mmCIF file of C-alpha atoms in Angstrom:
data_model
loop_
_atom_site.group_PDB
_atom_site.id
_atom_site.type_symbol
_atom_site.label_atom_id
_atom_site.label_comp_id
_atom_site.label_asym_id
_atom_site.label_seq_id
_atom_site.Cartn_x
_atom_site.Cartn_y
_atom_site.Cartn_z
ATOM 1 C CA MET A 1109 0.000 0.000 0.000
ATOM 2 C CA ILE A 1110 1.314 3.382 -0.925
ATOM 3 C CA LYS A 1111 2.038 5.474 2.171
ATOM 4 C CA THR A 1112 2.561 9.164 2.495
ATOM 5 C CA THR A 1113 5.280 11.093 4.295
ATOM 6 C CA ALA A 1114 4.892 12.938 7.564
ATOM 7 C CA LEU A 1115 4.862 16.221 5.668
ATOM 8 C CA ARG A 1116 1.883 15.069 3.598
ATOM 9 C CA LEU A 1117 -0.003 14.150 6.756
ATOM 10 C CA SER A 1118 0.336 17.705 8.014
ATOM 11 C CA VAL A 1119 -1.024 19.424 4.921
ATOM 12 C CA SER A 1120 -4.521 19.499 3.478
ATOM 13 C CA LEU A 1121 -4.506 17.298 0.405
ATOM 14 C CA ILE A 1122 -7.244 19.241 -1.266
ATOM 15 C CA GLY A 1123 -5.296 22.476 -0.991
ATOM 16 C CA LEU A 1124 -2.065 23.323 -2.732
ATOM 17 C CA LEU A 1125 1.044 21.587 -1.463
ATOM 18 C CA SER A 1126 4.316 23.422 -1.323
ATOM 19 C CA ALA A 1127 7.060 22.599 -3.793
ATOM 20 C CA THR A 1128 9.021 21.011 -0.954
ATOM 21 C CA GLY A 1129 6.073 18.825 0.006
ATOM 22 C CA LEU A 1130 5.641 17.559 -3.551
ATOM 23 C CA ALA A 1131 9.335 16.797 -3.818
ATOM 24 C CA HIS A 1132 8.982 14.324 -0.934
ATOM 25 C CA ALA A 1133 5.574 12.901 -1.869
ATOM 26 C CA GLU A 1134 5.207 9.224 -2.695
ATOM 27 C CA LYS A 1135 4.599 8.196 -6.288
ATOM 28 C CA LEU A 1136 1.122 7.159 -7.429
ATOM 29 C CA ILE A 1137 0.493 5.534 -10.804
ATOM 30 C CA ILE A 1138 -2.667 6.604 -12.624
ATOM 31 C CA GLY A 1139 -3.670 4.588 -15.672
ATOM 32 C CA HIS A 1140 -5.228 6.181 -18.743
ATOM 33 C CA PHE A 1141 -5.768 5.512 -22.464
ATOM 34 C CA GLY A 1142 -4.382 8.723 -23.945
ATOM 35 C CA ILE A 1143 -7.858 9.825 -25.025
ATOM 36 C CA PRO A 1144 -8.200 13.585 -25.669
ATOM 37 C CA LEU A 1145 -10.376 14.768 -22.770
ATOM 38 C CA PRO A 1146 -10.720 18.104 -20.918
ATOM 39 C CA MET A 1147 -8.823 16.714 -17.921
ATOM 40 C CA MET A 1148 -5.747 16.323 -20.119
ATOM 41 C CA THR A 1149 -5.296 20.101 -19.899
ATOM 42 C CA GLU A 1150 -4.164 19.583 -16.288
ATOM 43 C CA VAL A 1151 -2.005 16.464 -16.615
ATOM 44 C CA GLY A 1152 1.199 18.416 -17.220
ATOM 45 C CA THR A 1153 0.508 21.298 -14.833
ATOM 46 C CA GLY A 1154 1.037 19.501 -11.531
ATOM 47 C CA ALA A 1155 -2.565 20.186 -10.520
ATOM 48 C CA TYR A 1156 -3.264 16.509 -9.833
ATOM 49 C CA ASP A 1157 -0.037 16.110 -7.850
ATOM 50 C CA GLU A 1158 -0.970 19.073 -5.655
ATOM 51 C CA ALA A 1159 -4.617 18.117 -5.166
ATOM 52 C CA MET A 1160 -3.855 14.476 -4.387
ATOM 53 C CA GLY A 1161 -0.618 14.847 -2.455
ATOM 54 C CA TYR A 1162 1.341 12.441 -4.639
ATOM 55 C CA GLU A 1163 3.924 12.531 -7.378
ATOM 56 C CA ILE A 1164 1.736 11.279 -10.213
ATOM 57 C CA GLU A 1165 3.038 8.912 -12.865
ATOM 58 C CA TRP A 1166 0.618 8.793 -15.792
ATOM 59 C CA ARG A 1167 0.789 5.345 -17.387
ATOM 60 C CA LYS A 1168 -0.877 4.739 -20.757
ATOM 61 C CA PHE A 1169 -2.657 1.428 -21.390
ATOM 62 C CA GLY A 1170 -3.889 -0.064 -24.641
ATOM 63 C CA SER A 1171 -7.038 -1.779 -23.354
ATOM 64 C CA GLY A 1172 -9.290 -2.271 -20.364
ATOM 65 C CA THR A 1173 -8.027 -5.825 -19.864
ATOM 66 C CA GLU A 1174 -4.537 -4.401 -19.309
ATOM 67 C CA VAL A 1175 -5.912 -2.010 -16.697
ATOM 68 C CA ILE A 1176 -7.776 -4.809 -14.905
ATOM 69 C CA ALA A 1177 -4.601 -6.884 -14.721
ATOM 70 C CA ALA A 1178 -2.588 -3.922 -13.408
ATOM 71 C CA MET A 1179 -5.177 -3.152 -10.743
ATOM 72 C CA ALA A 1180 -5.528 -6.811 -9.774
ATOM 73 C CA SER A 1181 -1.760 -6.943 -9.231
ATOM 74 C CA GLY A 1182 -1.873 -3.856 -7.035
ATOM 75 C CA ASP A 1183 0.552 -1.963 -9.261
ATOM 76 C CA VAL A 1184 -2.039 0.648 -10.245
ATOM 77 C CA LYS A 1185 -4.369 2.170 -7.665
ATOM 78 C CA LEU A 1186 -6.436 4.496 -9.855
ATOM 79 C CA ALA A 1187 -7.226 4.286 -13.553
ATOM 80 C CA ALA A 1188 -9.591 5.019 -16.402
ATOM 81 C CA LEU A 1189 -11.806 2.091 -17.355
ATOM 82 C CA GLY A 1190 -14.705 1.597 -19.738
ATOM 83 C CA SER A 1191 -18.068 0.210 -18.653
ATOM 84 C CA SER A 1192 -17.602 -3.174 -20.310
ATOM 85 C CA PRO A 1193 -14.153 -4.007 -18.862
ATOM 86 C CA PHE A 1194 -15.352 -2.602 -15.527
ATOM 87 C CA ALA A 1195 -18.232 -5.084 -15.568
ATOM 88 C CA ILE A 1196 -15.746 -7.849 -16.374
ATOM 89 C CA GLY A 1197 -13.373 -6.843 -13.579
ATOM 90 C CA ALA A 1198 -16.153 -6.481 -11.017
ATOM 91 C CA SER A 1199 -17.601 -9.863 -11.994
ATOM 92 C CA GLN A 1200 -14.149 -11.364 -11.418
ATOM 93 C CA GLY A 1201 -13.906 -9.745 -7.991
ATOM 94 C CA VAL A 1202 -11.170 -7.211 -8.779
ATOM 95 C CA PRO A 1203 -11.094 -4.917 -5.685
ATOM 96 C CA ALA A 1204 -11.845 -1.715 -7.568
ATOM 97 C CA GLN A 1205 -14.675 0.790 -7.245
ATOM 98 C CA LEU A 1206 -16.084 3.105 -9.872
ATOM 99 C CA PHE A 1207 -16.054 6.587 -8.323
ATOM 100 C CA MET A 1208 -16.502 8.951 -11.251
ATOM 101 C CA LEU A 1209 -17.701 9.067 -14.833
ATOM 102 C CA SER A 1210 -15.266 10.324 -17.431
ATOM 103 C CA GLY A 1211 -17.930 10.621 -20.119
ATOM 104 C CA VAL A 1212 -20.853 8.834 -21.710
ATOM 105 C CA ILE A 1213 -19.626 7.484 -25.040
ATOM 106 C CA GLY A 1214 -21.271 8.594 -28.268
ATOM 107 C CA THR A 1215 -19.495 8.908 -31.600
ATOM 108 C CA ALA A 1216 -16.194 8.916 -29.718
ATOM 109 C CA GLU A 1217 -16.156 5.163 -30.432
ATOM 110 C CA SER A 1218 -17.283 3.838 -33.797
ATOM 111 C CA LEU A 1219 -17.083 1.046 -36.318
ATOM 112 C CA ILE A 1220 -14.985 2.384 -39.194
ATOM 113 C CA ALA A 1221 -14.810 0.538 -42.545
ATOM 114 C CA ARG A 1222 -11.749 0.955 -44.753
ATOM 115 C CA ASP A 1223 -12.501 2.563 -48.088
ATOM 116 C CA GLY A 1224 -12.510 -0.103 -50.770
ATOM 117 C CA ALA A 1225 -13.226 -2.955 -48.343
ATOM 118 C CA GLY A 1226 -16.773 -3.368 -49.621
ATOM 119 C CA ILE A 1227 -18.453 -2.549 -46.310
ATOM 120 C CA GLU A 1228 -21.424 -0.194 -46.366
ATOM 121 C CA SER A 1229 -23.559 -1.753 -43.631
ATOM 122 C CA LEU A 1230 -23.283 -4.154 -40.713
ATOM 123 C CA GLU A 1231 -24.416 -7.022 -42.931
ATOM 124 C CA ASP A 1232 -21.350 -6.464 -45.130
ATOM 125 C CA LEU A 1233 -19.071 -7.454 -42.215
ATOM 126 C CA LYS A 1234 -19.600 -11.131 -43.010
ATOM 127 C CA GLY A 1235 -16.321 -12.663 -44.091
ATOM 128 C CA LYS A 1236 -14.359 -9.509 -43.191
ATOM 129 C CA ARG A 1237 -11.473 -8.874 -40.796
ATOM 130 C CA VAL A 1238 -12.555 -6.562 -37.976
ATOM 131 C CA ALA A 1239 -10.127 -5.357 -35.321
ATOM 132 C CA VAL A 1240 -11.055 -4.270 -31.787
ATOM 133 C CA PRO A 1241 -9.433 -4.315 -28.335
ATOM 134 C CA VAL A 1242 -11.166 -7.396 -26.911
ATOM 135 C CA GLY A 1243 -12.855 -6.769 -23.564
ATOM 136 C CA SER A 1244 -13.188 -3.019 -24.173
ATOM 137 C CA THR A 1245 -16.287 -0.839 -24.466
ATOM 138 C CA ALA A 1246 -15.678 -0.827 -28.233
ATOM 139 C CA HIS A 1247 -15.765 -4.632 -28.231
ATOM 140 C CA PHE A 1248 -19.014 -4.578 -26.255
ATOM 141 C CA SER A 1249 -20.498 -2.155 -28.788
ATOM 142 C CA LEU A 1250 -19.299 -4.289 -31.703
ATOM 143 C CA VAL A 1251 -20.832 -7.456 -30.259
ATOM 144 C CA GLY A 1252 -24.036 -5.537 -29.540
ATOM 145 C CA ALA A 1253 -24.158 -4.223 -33.100
ATOM 146 C CA LEU A 1254 -23.704 -7.746 -34.462
ATOM 147 C CA ALA A 1255 -26.462 -9.053 -32.208
ATOM 148 C CA HIS A 1256 -28.760 -6.235 -33.320
ATOM 149 C CA ALA A 1257 -28.107 -7.086 -36.975
ATOM 150 C CA GLY A 1258 -28.494 -10.820 -36.379
ATOM 151 C CA ILE A 1259 -24.898 -11.580 -37.377
ATOM 152 C CA ALA A 1260 -22.998 -14.379 -35.638
ATOM 153 C CA GLU A 1261 -19.477 -13.567 -34.457
ATOM 154 C CA GLY A 1262 -18.297 -16.607 -36.397
ATOM 155 C CA ASP A 1263 -19.441 -14.975 -39.629
ATOM 156 C CA LEU A 1264 -16.444 -12.625 -39.501
ATOM 157 C CA THR A 1265 -12.896 -12.634 -38.167
ATOM 158 C CA ILE A 1266 -12.526 -10.544 -35.008
ATOM 159 C CA LEU A 1267 -8.910 -9.594 -34.343
ATOM 160 C CA ASN A 1268 -7.789 -8.503 -30.858
ATOM 161 C CA MET A 1269 -5.585 -5.411 -31.275
ATOM 162 C CA PRO A 1270 -4.755 -2.314 -29.196
ATOM 163 C CA PRO A 1271 -5.271 1.080 -30.876
ATOM 164 C CA ASP A 1272 -1.698 1.560 -32.113
ATOM 165 C CA GLN A 1273 -1.660 -1.867 -33.751
ATOM 166 C CA ILE A 1274 -5.027 -1.170 -35.362
ATOM 167 C CA VAL A 1275 -3.661 1.991 -36.978
ATOM 168 C CA ALA A 1276 -0.581 0.100 -38.213
ATOM 169 C CA ALA A 1277 -2.636 -2.802 -39.589
ATOM 170 C CA TRP A 1278 -4.990 -0.344 -41.255
ATOM 171 C CA SER A 1279 -2.141 1.361 -43.091
ATOM 172 C CA GLN A 1280 -1.093 -2.029 -44.487
ATOM 173 C CA ASP A 1281 -4.645 -2.995 -45.559
ATOM 174 C CA ALA A 1282 -4.383 -5.942 -43.149
ATOM 175 C CA ILE A 1283 -7.859 -5.298 -41.697
ATOM 176 C CA ASP A 1284 -11.160 -4.318 -43.285
ATOM 177 C CA ALA A 1285 -12.770 -2.495 -40.373
ATOM 178 C CA ALA A 1286 -12.263 -1.615 -36.734
ATOM 179 C CA PHE A 1287 -14.380 -0.549 -33.775
ATOM 180 C CA ILE A 1288 -12.158 1.871 -31.905
ATOM 181 C CA TRP A 1289 -11.901 5.163 -30.022
ATOM 182 C CA ASP A 1290 -9.989 8.363 -30.668
ATOM 183 C CA PRO A 1291 -7.412 9.389 -31.608
ATOM 184 C CA ALA A 1292 -7.074 6.106 -33.561
ATOM 185 C CA GLN A 1293 -10.616 6.520 -34.876
ATOM 186 C CA SER A 1294 -9.769 9.867 -36.461
ATOM 187 C CA SER A 1295 -6.753 8.345 -38.188
ATOM 188 C CA LEU A 1296 -8.917 5.597 -39.675
ATOM 189 C CA LEU A 1297 -11.504 8.093 -40.879
ATOM 190 C CA GLU A 1298 -8.906 9.670 -43.169
ATOM 191 C CA ASN A 1299 -9.571 6.823 -45.595
ATOM 192 C CA GLY A 1300 -12.510 5.121 -43.973
ATOM 193 C CA THR A 1301 -16.236 5.520 -43.335
ATOM 194 C CA ARG A 1302 -18.176 5.390 -40.076
ATOM 195 C CA ILE A 1303 -20.710 2.554 -40.222
ATOM 196 C CA VAL A 1304 -22.136 2.866 -36.720
ATOM 197 C CA GLY A 1305 -21.216 4.749 -33.552
ATOM 198 C CA ALA A 1306 -21.616 3.904 -29.886
ATOM 199 C CA ASP A 1307 -24.422 6.452 -29.783
ATOM 200 C CA GLU A 1308 -26.460 4.180 -32.050
ATOM 201 C CA THR A 1309 -25.570 0.933 -30.275
ATOM 202 C CA ALA A 1310 -26.675 2.594 -27.014
ATOM 203 C CA LYS A 1311 -30.121 3.129 -28.548
ATOM 204 C CA TRP A 1312 -30.149 -0.580 -29.408
ATOM 205 C CA GLY A 1313 -29.681 -1.470 -25.744
ATOM 206 C CA TYR A 1314 -25.898 -1.486 -25.412
ATOM 207 C CA PRO A 1315 -24.903 1.782 -23.667
ATOM 208 C CA THR A 1316 -21.269 2.435 -22.794
ATOM 209 C CA PHE A 1317 -19.384 4.942 -20.691
ATOM 210 C CA ASP A 1318 -15.844 5.653 -19.572
ATOM 211 C CA GLY A 1319 -15.191 6.023 -15.881
ATOM 212 C CA TRP A 1320 -12.510 6.225 -13.227
ATOM 213 C CA VAL A 1321 -11.935 3.373 -10.812
ATOM 214 C CA VAL A 1322 -9.880 3.172 -7.644
ATOM 215 C CA ASN A 1323 -8.536 0.368 -5.481
ATOM 216 C CA LYS A 1324 -11.097 -0.143 -2.710
ATOM 217 C CA ASP A 1325 -8.585 -0.118 0.150
ATOM 218 C CA PHE A 1326 -6.769 2.926 -1.232
ATOM 219 C CA ALA A 1327 -10.071 4.810 -1.464
ATOM 220 C CA ALA A 1328 -10.914 3.953 2.147
ATOM 221 C CA GLU A 1329 -7.485 4.938 3.476
ATOM 222 C CA HIS A 1330 -6.949 8.047 1.320
ATOM 223 C CA PRO A 1331 -10.391 9.540 0.630
ATOM 224 C CA GLU A 1332 -9.005 13.071 0.406
ATOM 225 C CA ALA A 1333 -6.642 12.067 -2.410
ATOM 226 C CA VAL A 1334 -9.459 10.567 -4.496
ATOM 227 C CA ALA A 1335 -11.666 13.600 -3.817
ATOM 228 C CA GLY A 1336 -8.781 15.782 -5.004
ATOM 229 C CA PHE A 1337 -8.713 13.876 -8.288
ATOM 230 C CA VAL A 1338 -12.439 14.476 -8.696
ATOM 231 C CA LYS A 1339 -12.076 18.205 -8.048
ATOM 232 C CA VAL A 1340 -9.384 18.734 -10.682
ATOM 233 C CA THR A 1341 -11.173 16.581 -13.261
ATOM 234 C CA THR A 1342 -14.610 18.128 -12.808
ATOM 235 C CA ALA A 1343 -13.101 21.627 -12.932
ATOM 236 C CA ALA A 1344 -11.530 20.798 -16.302
ATOM 237 C CA ASP A 1345 -14.835 19.355 -17.553
ATOM 238 C CA ALA A 1346 -16.675 22.458 -16.320
ATOM 239 C CA ALA A 1347 -14.288 24.712 -18.237
ATOM 240 C CA TYR A 1348 -15.154 22.817 -21.414
ATOM 241 C CA LEU A 1349 -18.896 22.675 -20.749
ATOM 242 C CA ALA A 1350 -18.982 26.421 -20.106
ATOM 243 C CA ASP A 1351 -18.201 27.141 -23.759
ATOM 244 C CA PRO A 1352 -17.456 24.112 -25.979
ATOM 245 C CA ALA A 1353 -17.403 26.286 -29.105
ATOM 246 C CA ALA A 1354 -14.379 28.150 -27.740
ATOM 247 C CA TRP A 1355 -12.326 24.945 -27.756
ATOM 248 C CA THR A 1356 -11.225 25.279 -31.344
ATOM 249 C CA ALA A 1357 -8.186 23.654 -32.930
ATOM 250 C CA GLU A 1358 -6.172 26.847 -32.337
ATOM 251 C CA SER A 1359 -7.278 27.378 -28.722
ATOM 252 C CA ALA A 1360 -4.843 26.970 -25.821
ATOM 253 C CA PRO A 1361 -6.707 24.083 -24.097
ATOM 254 C CA VAL A 1362 -6.982 22.077 -27.308
ATOM 255 C CA MET A 1363 -3.305 22.617 -28.082
ATOM 256 C CA THR A 1364 -2.475 21.422 -24.557
ATOM 257 C CA ILE A 1365 -4.630 18.313 -24.991
ATOM 258 C CA ALA A 1366 -2.995 17.569 -28.330
ATOM 259 C CA GLU A 1367 0.468 17.862 -26.812
ATOM 260 C CA ALA A 1368 -0.469 15.591 -23.907
ATOM 261 C CA THR A 1369 -2.063 12.881 -26.057
ATOM 262 C CA GLY A 1370 -0.323 13.111 -29.428
ATOM 263 C CA ALA A 1371 -3.626 13.832 -31.156
ATOM 264 C CA ASP A 1372 -3.922 16.190 -34.101
ATOM 265 C CA PRO A 1373 -5.279 19.528 -32.742
ATOM 266 C CA ALA A 1374 -7.617 19.721 -35.732
ATOM 267 C CA GLN A 1375 -9.291 16.487 -34.605
ATOM 268 C CA VAL A 1376 -9.649 17.269 -30.887
ATOM 269 C CA PRO A 1377 -12.836 19.426 -31.024
ATOM 270 C CA ALA A 1378 -14.745 16.657 -32.813
ATOM 271 C CA ILE A 1379 -13.370 14.065 -30.399
ATOM 272 C CA LEU A 1380 -14.579 16.082 -27.408
ATOM 273 C CA ALA A 1381 -17.991 16.462 -29.055
ATOM 274 C CA GLY A 1382 -18.225 12.670 -29.206
ATOM 275 C CA TYR A 1383 -18.605 12.467 -25.424
ATOM 276 C CA THR A 1384 -21.199 13.677 -22.950
ATOM 277 C CA PHE A 1385 -19.457 15.165 -19.919
ATOM 278 C CA MET A 1386 -21.467 15.578 -16.720
ATOM 279 C CA PRO A 1387 -20.945 17.900 -13.739
ATOM 280 C CA ALA A 1388 -20.197 16.125 -10.462
ATOM 281 C CA ALA A 1389 -23.610 17.034 -9.042
ATOM 282 C CA ASP A 1390 -25.313 15.289 -11.974
ATOM 283 C CA GLN A 1391 -23.102 12.228 -11.594
ATOM 284 C CA ALA A 1392 -24.216 11.937 -7.977
ATOM 285 C CA GLY A 1393 -27.861 11.702 -9.080
ATOM 286 C CA PRO A 1394 -30.027 8.576 -8.938
ATOM 287 C CA ASP A 1395 -29.507 7.710 -12.604
ATOM 288 C CA TRP A 1396 -25.744 7.421 -12.251
ATOM 289 C CA LEU A 1397 -23.467 6.928 -9.232
ATOM 290 C CA GLY A 1398 -26.436 7.426 -6.937
ATOM 291 C CA GLY A 1399 -28.042 4.143 -7.992
ATOM 292 C CA GLY A 1400 -28.720 3.624 -11.684
ATOM 293 C CA LEU A 1401 -25.187 2.633 -12.670
ATOM 294 C CA ALA A 1402 -25.282 -0.553 -10.597
ATOM 295 C CA SER A 1403 -28.209 -1.823 -12.660
ATOM 296 C CA SER A 1404 -26.527 -0.768 -15.900
ATOM 297 C CA VAL A 1405 -23.312 -2.597 -14.991
ATOM 298 C CA LYS A 1406 -25.284 -5.732 -14.106
ATOM 299 C CA ALA A 1407 -27.102 -5.612 -17.445
ATOM 300 C CA THR A 1408 -23.740 -5.296 -19.193
ATOM 301 C CA ALA A 1409 -22.382 -8.258 -17.229
ATOM 302 C CA GLU A 1410 -25.421 -10.366 -18.122
ATOM 303 C CA PHE A 1411 -24.876 -9.601 -21.799
ATOM 304 C CA LEU A 1412 -21.196 -10.484 -21.528
ATOM 305 C CA LYS A 1413 -22.040 -13.787 -19.830
ATOM 306 C CA ALA A 1414 -24.553 -14.647 -22.548
ATOM 307 C CA ALA A 1415 -21.854 -13.853 -25.107
ATOM 308 C CA GLY A 1416 -19.418 -16.189 -23.341
ATOM 309 C CA ARG A 1417 -17.061 -13.414 -22.177
ATOM 310 C CA ILE A 1418 -17.453 -14.048 -18.438
ATOM 311 C CA ASP A 1419 -18.600 -17.031 -16.395
ATOM 312 C CA THR A 1420 -20.567 -15.432 -13.572
ATOM 313 C CA VAL A 1421 -22.682 -12.365 -12.861
ATOM 314 C CA ALA A 1422 -22.865 -10.820 -9.396
ATOM 315 C CA GLU A 1423 -26.248 -10.449 -7.759
ATOM 316 C CA ASP A 1424 -25.589 -6.770 -7.005
ATOM 317 C CA TYR A 1425 -22.866 -4.430 -8.318
ATOM 318 C CA SER A 1426 -23.505 -1.537 -5.924
ATOM 319 C CA ALA A 1427 -20.500 -2.598 -3.796
ATOM 320 C CA PHE A 1428 -18.283 -1.834 -6.789
ATOM 321 C CA ILE A 1429 -19.526 1.759 -7.027
ATOM 322 C CA THR A 1430 -18.825 4.512 -4.517
ATOM 323 C CA LEU A 1431 -20.396 7.944 -4.309
ATOM 324 C CA ALA A 1432 -18.126 9.187 -1.499
ATOM 325 C CA PRO A 1433 -15.354 10.915 -3.554
ATOM 326 C CA VAL A 1434 -17.806 12.915 -5.680
ATOM 327 C CA GLU A 1435 -19.833 13.893 -2.607
ATOM 328 C CA ALA A 1436 -16.661 14.983 -0.814
ATOM 329 C CA ALA A 1437 -15.554 17.054 -3.814
ATOM 330 C CA ILE A 1438 -18.966 18.719 -4.094
ATOM 331 C CA SER A 1439 -19.036 19.605 -0.377
ATOM 332 C CA GLU A 1440 -15.709 21.467 -0.518
#
């Protein structure tokens, strides 16, 4: 378990720590996927280090299954995770709790067909090579889309690839389509066509979201650190929600996001528009962290079990969701 120094114990973790305090703070690894989000404007500023009382190491992962393994090992205490891999991890008993939504996924994840591959509809996927990070929200959406169209998974070849490998395989015409998120999605769209987005699969009964999860013991022992993460993240989201139109390709926040993620600044505004970001107070409501998410996660787990992705479904997933960090951040 990561422990803090005596100096950290004497300073409010929600307030600003002195430079000396940060120099002696313990390191905390936070997992992410390199997705262009408003919170990325603060990753390089030290705001998270100061609010949480740790020296933050931002570690990029290629899929939710990688995050689950890292959290199960205890190496990573806090990380981004999509709704589908979260349902998988919770069903397997990984000691992690969802404490915040990053964003409800819309066109930020889509099935893109390569131009010239002969794919104009879901039915055209039969006999094609489709890449997706298996176990991810994109995979869940792909399987849901196939089920909606009445297509068996065996009717096509599903290839398990992380985003960077998908982009490389795409450039070599080694795959015909991919269900993936940004910034890889934007790269594929340069010579590809969107067939269906996660916004549509949600309407078909397969909703997805990205969230933040934390090791259960770490959350219990360091609630102020997790609340600090929520405060910085929701402040960044609020800055975007206040005037999304101002976040143009040439704007300072978009340029910062592009630098932090490697995304093309010209693509970032559209990527941001592909998500629905919610204020902390809304997340605490009954439809989300305040109750509704537990039912949604269970429904996702039941679908995954029927699809042969997991063996068991928990009776209740509320123990894997905590409202405390968001409530603490709101009360400050």
